[in-house]
Short mmCIF file of C-alpha atoms and ligand atoms in Angstrom, two decimals:
data_model
loop_
_atom_site.label_atom_id
_atom_site.label_comp_id
_atom_site.label_asym_id
_atom_site.label_seq_id
_atom_site.Cartn_x
_atom_site.Cartn_y
_atom_site.Cartn_z
CA UNK A 30 -35.54 36.11 8.52
CA UNK A 31 -38.18 35.73 11.23
CA UNK A 32 -40.53 37.82 9.09
CA UNK A 33 -40.03 35.52 6.11
CA UNK A 34 -42.54 32.61 6.17
CA UNK A 35 -40.70 30.69 3.42
CA UNK A 36 -37.46 30.69 5.44
CA UNK A 37 -39.24 29.53 8.59
CA UNK A 38 -41.05 26.71 6.76
CA UNK A 39 -37.84 25.61 4.98
CA UNK A 40 -35.92 25.67 8.27
CA UNK A 41 -38.60 23.60 10.00
CA UNK A 42 -38.59 20.99 7.22
CA UNK A 43 -34.79 20.71 7.24
CA UNK A 44 -34.72 20.50 11.05
CA UNK A 45 -37.42 17.80 11.17
CA UNK A 46 -35.71 15.76 8.45
CA UNK A 47 -32.40 15.94 10.36
CA UNK A 48 -34.06 14.87 13.61
CA UNK A 49 -35.80 11.98 11.89
CA UNK A 50 -32.55 10.74 10.28
CA UNK A 51 -30.71 11.00 13.63
CA UNK A 52 -33.50 9.02 15.29
CA UNK A 53 -33.31 6.33 12.57
CA UNK A 54 -29.53 6.09 13.03
CA UNK A 55 -29.87 5.81 16.81
CA UNK A 56 -32.38 2.96 16.38
CA UNK A 57 -30.15 1.16 13.84
CA UNK A 58 -27.20 1.37 16.23
CA UNK A 59 -29.23 0.26 19.26
CA UNK A 60 -28.48 3.59 21.02
CA UNK A 61 -30.60 6.17 22.78
CA UNK A 62 -30.91 9.52 21.02
CA UNK A 63 -28.91 11.23 23.80
CA UNK A 64 -26.10 8.69 23.49
CA UNK A 65 -26.05 9.17 19.72
CA UNK A 66 -25.81 12.96 20.01
CA UNK A 67 -23.38 13.33 22.90
CA UNK A 68 -21.25 10.14 23.15
CA UNK A 69 -18.59 11.39 20.70
CA UNK A 70 -18.91 8.24 18.57
CA UNK A 71 -16.37 8.46 15.76
CA UNK A 72 -13.89 10.26 18.03
CA UNK A 73 -11.30 7.53 18.62
CA UNK A 74 -9.69 9.40 21.54
CA UNK A 75 -12.04 7.75 24.08
CA UNK A 76 -13.05 4.14 24.84
CA UNK A 77 -11.36 0.93 23.80
CA UNK A 78 -9.64 0.99 20.41
CA UNK A 79 -10.18 -2.78 20.31
CA UNK A 80 -6.59 -4.03 20.20
CA UNK A 81 -6.59 -7.43 18.52
CA UNK A 82 -3.81 -10.00 18.46
CA UNK A 83 -2.87 -12.11 15.44
CA UNK A 84 -2.23 -11.10 11.88
CA UNK A 85 -4.14 -10.16 8.77
CA UNK A 86 -3.64 -12.58 5.91
CA UNK A 87 -3.49 -11.18 2.36
CA UNK A 88 -4.86 -12.92 -0.73
CA UNK A 89 -4.52 -12.30 -4.47
CA UNK A 90 -7.44 -11.44 -6.75
CA UNK A 91 -6.84 -14.53 -8.92
CA UNK A 92 -7.38 -16.79 -5.90
CA UNK A 93 -10.51 -14.91 -4.81
CA UNK A 94 -11.81 -15.16 -8.40
CA UNK A 95 -11.51 -18.96 -8.28
CA UNK A 96 -13.13 -19.13 -4.85
CA UNK A 97 -16.08 -17.03 -5.98
CA UNK A 98 -16.57 -18.65 -9.38
CA UNK A 99 -16.89 -22.08 -7.78
CA UNK A 100 -18.91 -20.96 -4.77
CA UNK A 101 -22.55 -21.85 -4.25
CA UNK A 102 -23.56 -18.82 -2.25
CA UNK A 103 -21.87 -15.40 -1.97
CA UNK A 104 -23.04 -12.47 0.18
CA UNK A 105 -21.63 -9.05 -0.67
CA UNK A 106 -21.37 -6.48 2.14
CA UNK A 107 -20.80 -2.96 0.81
CA UNK A 108 -19.65 -0.10 3.03
CA UNK A 109 -18.35 3.44 2.98
CA UNK A 110 -15.22 2.41 1.03
CA UNK A 111 -17.36 1.23 -1.90
CA UNK A 112 -18.84 4.73 -2.03
CA UNK A 113 -15.39 6.36 -1.87
CA UNK A 114 -14.11 4.08 -4.64
CA UNK A 115 -17.35 4.46 -6.68
CA UNK A 116 -17.08 0.71 -7.17
CA UNK A 117 -20.83 -0.04 -7.40
CA UNK A 118 -20.88 -0.52 -11.20
CA UNK A 119 -17.95 -2.95 -11.11
CA UNK A 120 -19.56 -4.77 -8.18
CA UNK A 121 -22.74 -5.28 -10.20
CA UNK A 122 -20.70 -6.44 -13.22
CA UNK A 123 -18.95 -9.00 -11.01
CA UNK A 124 -22.30 -10.11 -9.59
CA UNK A 125 -23.74 -10.69 -13.06
CA UNK A 126 -20.71 -12.79 -14.08
CA UNK A 127 -21.13 -14.94 -10.98
CA UNK A 128 -24.90 -15.29 -11.42
CA UNK A 129 -24.31 -16.42 -15.03
CA UNK A 130 -22.11 -19.19 -13.60
CA UNK A 131 -24.93 -20.28 -11.27
CA UNK A 132 -23.70 -18.63 -8.07
CA UNK A 133 -26.38 -17.34 -5.68
CA UNK A 134 -25.32 -13.72 -4.97
CA UNK A 135 -27.05 -11.44 -2.47
CA UNK A 136 -26.27 -8.00 -1.06
CA UNK A 137 -26.44 -7.39 2.71
CA UNK A 138 -27.10 -3.80 3.72
CA UNK A 139 -26.45 -2.53 7.24
CA UNK A 140 -28.72 0.39 8.18
CA UNK A 141 -25.74 2.69 8.96
CA UNK A 142 -23.34 1.49 6.25
CA UNK A 143 -21.78 4.49 4.50
CA UNK A 144 -22.31 7.99 5.78
CA UNK A 145 -26.06 8.54 5.50
CA UNK A 146 -29.14 6.33 5.85
CA UNK A 147 -29.83 4.50 2.60
CA UNK A 148 -26.35 5.37 1.21
CA UNK A 149 -25.64 1.84 -0.08
CA UNK A 150 -29.18 1.36 -1.43
CA UNK A 151 -28.84 4.52 -3.51
CA UNK A 152 -25.46 3.48 -4.95
CA UNK A 153 -26.61 -0.05 -5.79
CA UNK A 154 -29.82 1.26 -7.37
CA UNK A 155 -27.72 3.66 -9.45
CA UNK A 156 -25.63 0.72 -10.69
CA UNK A 157 -28.81 -1.19 -11.64
CA UNK A 158 -28.78 -3.88 -8.95
CA UNK A 159 -32.36 -5.21 -8.74
CA UNK A 160 -34.13 -4.76 -5.39
CA UNK A 161 -34.73 -8.48 -4.97
CA UNK A 162 -30.98 -9.07 -4.56
CA UNK A 163 -30.71 -6.50 -1.75
CA UNK A 164 -31.46 -7.53 1.84
CA UNK A 165 -31.62 -5.64 5.13
CA UNK A 166 -29.69 -6.82 8.17
CA UNK A 167 -32.62 -8.63 9.82
CA UNK A 168 -33.54 -10.39 6.58
CA UNK A 169 -30.08 -11.75 5.75
CA UNK A 170 -28.09 -12.16 8.95
CA UNK A 171 -29.08 -15.81 9.41
CA UNK A 172 -27.92 -16.57 5.83
CA UNK A 173 -24.23 -15.95 6.53
CA UNK A 174 -23.99 -19.34 8.28
CA UNK A 175 -24.67 -21.09 4.98
CA UNK A 176 -22.65 -18.72 2.74
CA UNK A 177 -19.43 -19.94 1.15
CA UNK A 178 -18.05 -16.40 0.91
CA UNK A 179 -18.84 -13.05 2.49
CA UNK A 180 -17.25 -10.41 0.25
CA UNK A 181 -16.82 -7.22 2.27
CA UNK A 182 -16.16 -4.19 0.07
CA UNK A 183 -15.03 -1.10 1.98
CA UNK A 184 -17.11 -1.93 5.05
CA UNK A 185 -15.52 -1.99 8.49
CA UNK A 186 -17.54 -1.00 11.61
CA UNK A 187 -20.72 -2.69 10.36
CA UNK A 188 -18.98 -6.11 10.33
CA UNK A 189 -16.88 -5.76 13.49
CA UNK A 190 -17.61 -8.72 15.82
CA UNK A 191 -16.39 -6.80 18.92
CA UNK A 192 -19.80 -5.12 18.84
CA UNK A 193 -21.09 -8.46 20.19
CA UNK A 194 -18.31 -9.27 22.64
CA UNK A 195 -16.44 -6.24 24.06
CA UNK A 196 -18.51 -4.07 26.46
CA UNK A 197 -15.74 -1.42 26.50
CA UNK A 198 -15.92 -0.94 22.74
CA UNK A 199 -17.63 2.21 21.45
CA UNK A 200 -19.66 0.04 19.06
CA UNK A 201 -20.72 -2.52 21.71
CA UNK A 202 -24.39 -3.41 21.31
CA UNK A 203 -24.67 -2.21 17.72
CA UNK A 204 -26.19 -4.96 15.55
CA UNK A 205 -23.64 -6.06 12.95
CA UNK A 206 -23.74 -8.12 9.76
CA UNK A 207 -22.52 -11.66 10.52
CA UNK A 208 -19.76 -11.74 7.85
CA UNK A 209 -17.54 -13.62 10.33
CA UNK A 210 -20.00 -16.53 10.29
CA UNK A 211 -19.52 -17.25 6.57
CA UNK A 212 -17.26 -20.14 5.68
CA UNK A 213 -14.78 -17.68 4.13
CA UNK A 214 -14.64 -13.92 4.39
CA UNK A 215 -12.76 -11.75 1.87
CA UNK A 216 -12.28 -8.07 2.71
CA UNK A 217 -11.45 -5.47 0.07
CA UNK A 218 -9.83 -2.33 1.51
CA UNK A 219 -6.76 -0.24 0.74
CA UNK A 220 -4.68 -0.97 3.84
CA UNK A 221 -4.90 -0.86 7.63
CA UNK A 222 -7.25 2.15 7.78
CA UNK A 223 -9.85 2.15 10.56
CA UNK A 224 -13.54 2.77 10.04
CA UNK A 225 -15.61 5.71 11.29
CA UNK A 226 -15.40 4.54 14.93
CA UNK A 227 -11.58 4.52 14.78
CA UNK A 228 -11.22 1.04 16.30
CA UNK A 229 -9.52 -2.17 15.15
CA UNK A 230 -11.70 -4.81 13.50
CA UNK A 231 -11.46 -8.34 14.91
CA UNK A 232 -12.98 -9.76 11.70
CA UNK A 233 -9.81 -8.97 9.74
CA UNK A 234 -7.73 -11.21 12.04
CA UNK A 235 -9.90 -14.34 11.95
CA UNK A 236 -8.60 -17.59 10.46
CA UNK A 237 -11.32 -17.66 7.81
CA UNK A 238 -10.71 -14.04 6.69
CA UNK A 239 -8.43 -12.95 3.85
CA UNK A 240 -7.56 -9.36 2.91
CA UNK A 241 -7.63 -8.29 -0.74
CA UNK A 242 -5.76 -5.01 -0.51
CA UNK A 243 -6.52 -2.26 -3.01
CA UNK A 244 -8.94 0.46 -3.99
CA UNK A 245 -12.48 -0.92 -4.11
CA UNK A 246 -13.00 -0.26 -7.80
CA UNK A 247 -9.58 -1.53 -8.94
CA UNK A 248 -9.77 -4.66 -6.78
CA UNK A 249 -13.27 -5.48 -8.07
CA UNK A 250 -12.05 -4.99 -11.64
CA UNK A 251 -9.26 -7.49 -10.88
CA UNK A 252 -11.87 -9.97 -9.61
CA UNK A 253 -13.90 -9.54 -12.80
CA UNK A 254 -10.79 -10.25 -14.83
CA UNK A 255 -9.96 -13.29 -12.71
CA UNK A 256 -13.47 -14.77 -13.11
CA UNK A 257 -13.48 -14.07 -16.87
CA UNK A 258 -10.21 -15.94 -17.30
CA UNK A 259 -11.59 -19.17 -15.81
P1 NAP B 329 -16.40 2.44 7.89
O1 NAP B 329 -16.49 1.72 9.19
O2 NAP B 329 -16.32 3.92 7.92
O3 NAP B 329 -15.14 1.84 7.10
C1 NAP B 329 -14.87 2.17 5.79
C2 NAP B 329 -13.62 1.43 5.34
O4 NAP B 329 -13.51 1.65 3.95
C3 NAP B 329 -12.34 1.92 5.98
O5 NAP B 329 -11.87 1.01 6.94
C4 NAP B 329 -11.36 2.10 4.80
O6 NAP B 329 -10.18 1.30 5.00
C5 NAP B 329 -12.16 1.58 3.60
N1 NAP B 329 -11.98 2.40 2.40
C6 NAP B 329 -11.94 3.75 2.29
N2 NAP B 329 -11.75 4.13 1.03
C7 NAP B 329 -11.66 2.99 0.30
C8 NAP B 329 -11.47 2.71 -1.08
N3 NAP B 329 -11.28 3.69 -1.99
N4 NAP B 329 -11.45 1.42 -1.50
C9 NAP B 329 -11.61 0.41 -0.59
N5 NAP B 329 -11.80 0.62 0.73
C10 NAP B 329 -11.82 1.89 1.17
O7 NAP B 329 -17.63 2.04 6.95
P2 NAP B 329 -18.95 1.21 7.23
O8 NAP B 329 -18.60 -0.19 7.63
O9 NAP B 329 -19.81 1.46 6.06
O10 NAP B 329 -19.57 1.87 8.54
C11 NAP B 329 -20.15 3.15 8.52
C12 NAP B 329 -19.72 3.92 9.77
O11 NAP B 329 -20.12 5.29 9.62
C13 NAP B 329 -20.39 3.39 11.02
O12 NAP B 329 -19.51 3.49 12.12
C14 NAP B 329 -21.57 4.35 11.19
O13 NAP B 329 -22.01 4.43 12.53
C15 NAP B 329 -20.95 5.64 10.73
N6 NAP B 329 -21.93 6.63 10.26
C16 NAP B 329 -22.97 6.23 9.47
C17 NAP B 329 -23.91 7.14 9.05
C18 NAP B 329 -25.10 6.66 8.23
O14 NAP B 329 -26.16 7.24 8.36
N7 NAP B 329 -24.93 5.65 7.39
C19 NAP B 329 -23.77 8.49 9.39
C20 NAP B 329 -22.68 8.89 10.17
C21 NAP B 329 -21.76 7.93 10.60
P3 NAP B 329 -8.81 1.67 4.23
O15 NAP B 329 -8.52 3.09 4.58
O16 NAP B 329 -7.83 0.70 4.73
O17 NAP B 329 -9.11 1.50 2.77
#
């Protein structure tokens, strides 16, 4: 292989691209490159698992449909679960229904949401979501304070408030999307599954958070139905 220039060039390109992506991830998570490579992030056997007291409160799709249809401002936070569920097309259909009713709907994208940089942007672009509805973390984080609803679809670590408060947490110091600051937060996920970091999410236990349990695509389809029936 060492005598084959094409293999050496291809290997160099792949290696540089990998290093660049790792560097981007480290920056997005407020970590040094060494910490990113060797800390074992994602291995829940070490560090605090973020035990949280209280309970998660479930909600039905019909109730979320009413809340959203009569909201002024909704911010959607997609995460890895939206990719697993391939829910992006339904999410865009829901968005269009809400926009037609006069609701201001924006998408908030965390730089490490999903499993590769730009994962959510690619999925939303594929579904036809226009770029001017999609905002990066720094652009939108201040907006959560004035949002009626933060709709979290299959995101977990990127909205976990312990990143701000618990120094023993493996995600401490990582910038997060301020979904907890919205007046109401609705989280779509299948059950009690942890995110990539393997820790509990304090957001799910807050008084202003409700859990809409189900697969991302099916739950979003239920929301579409609920809004259409109003
Ligand atoms: P996450 O923390 O991995 O959480 C994803 C959540 O989606 C899970 O809690 C899971 O809960 C839910 N889920 C899975 N399948 C679902 C489905 N079909 N329908 C609905 N929900 C579903 O995701 P994230 O908030 O996007 O965070 C990304 C994580 O990956 C970060 O920790 C980041 O550091 C890490 N990471 C990112 C990259 C990158 O470049 N973007 C690369 C490597 C690692 P249930 O099981 O209960 O449904």
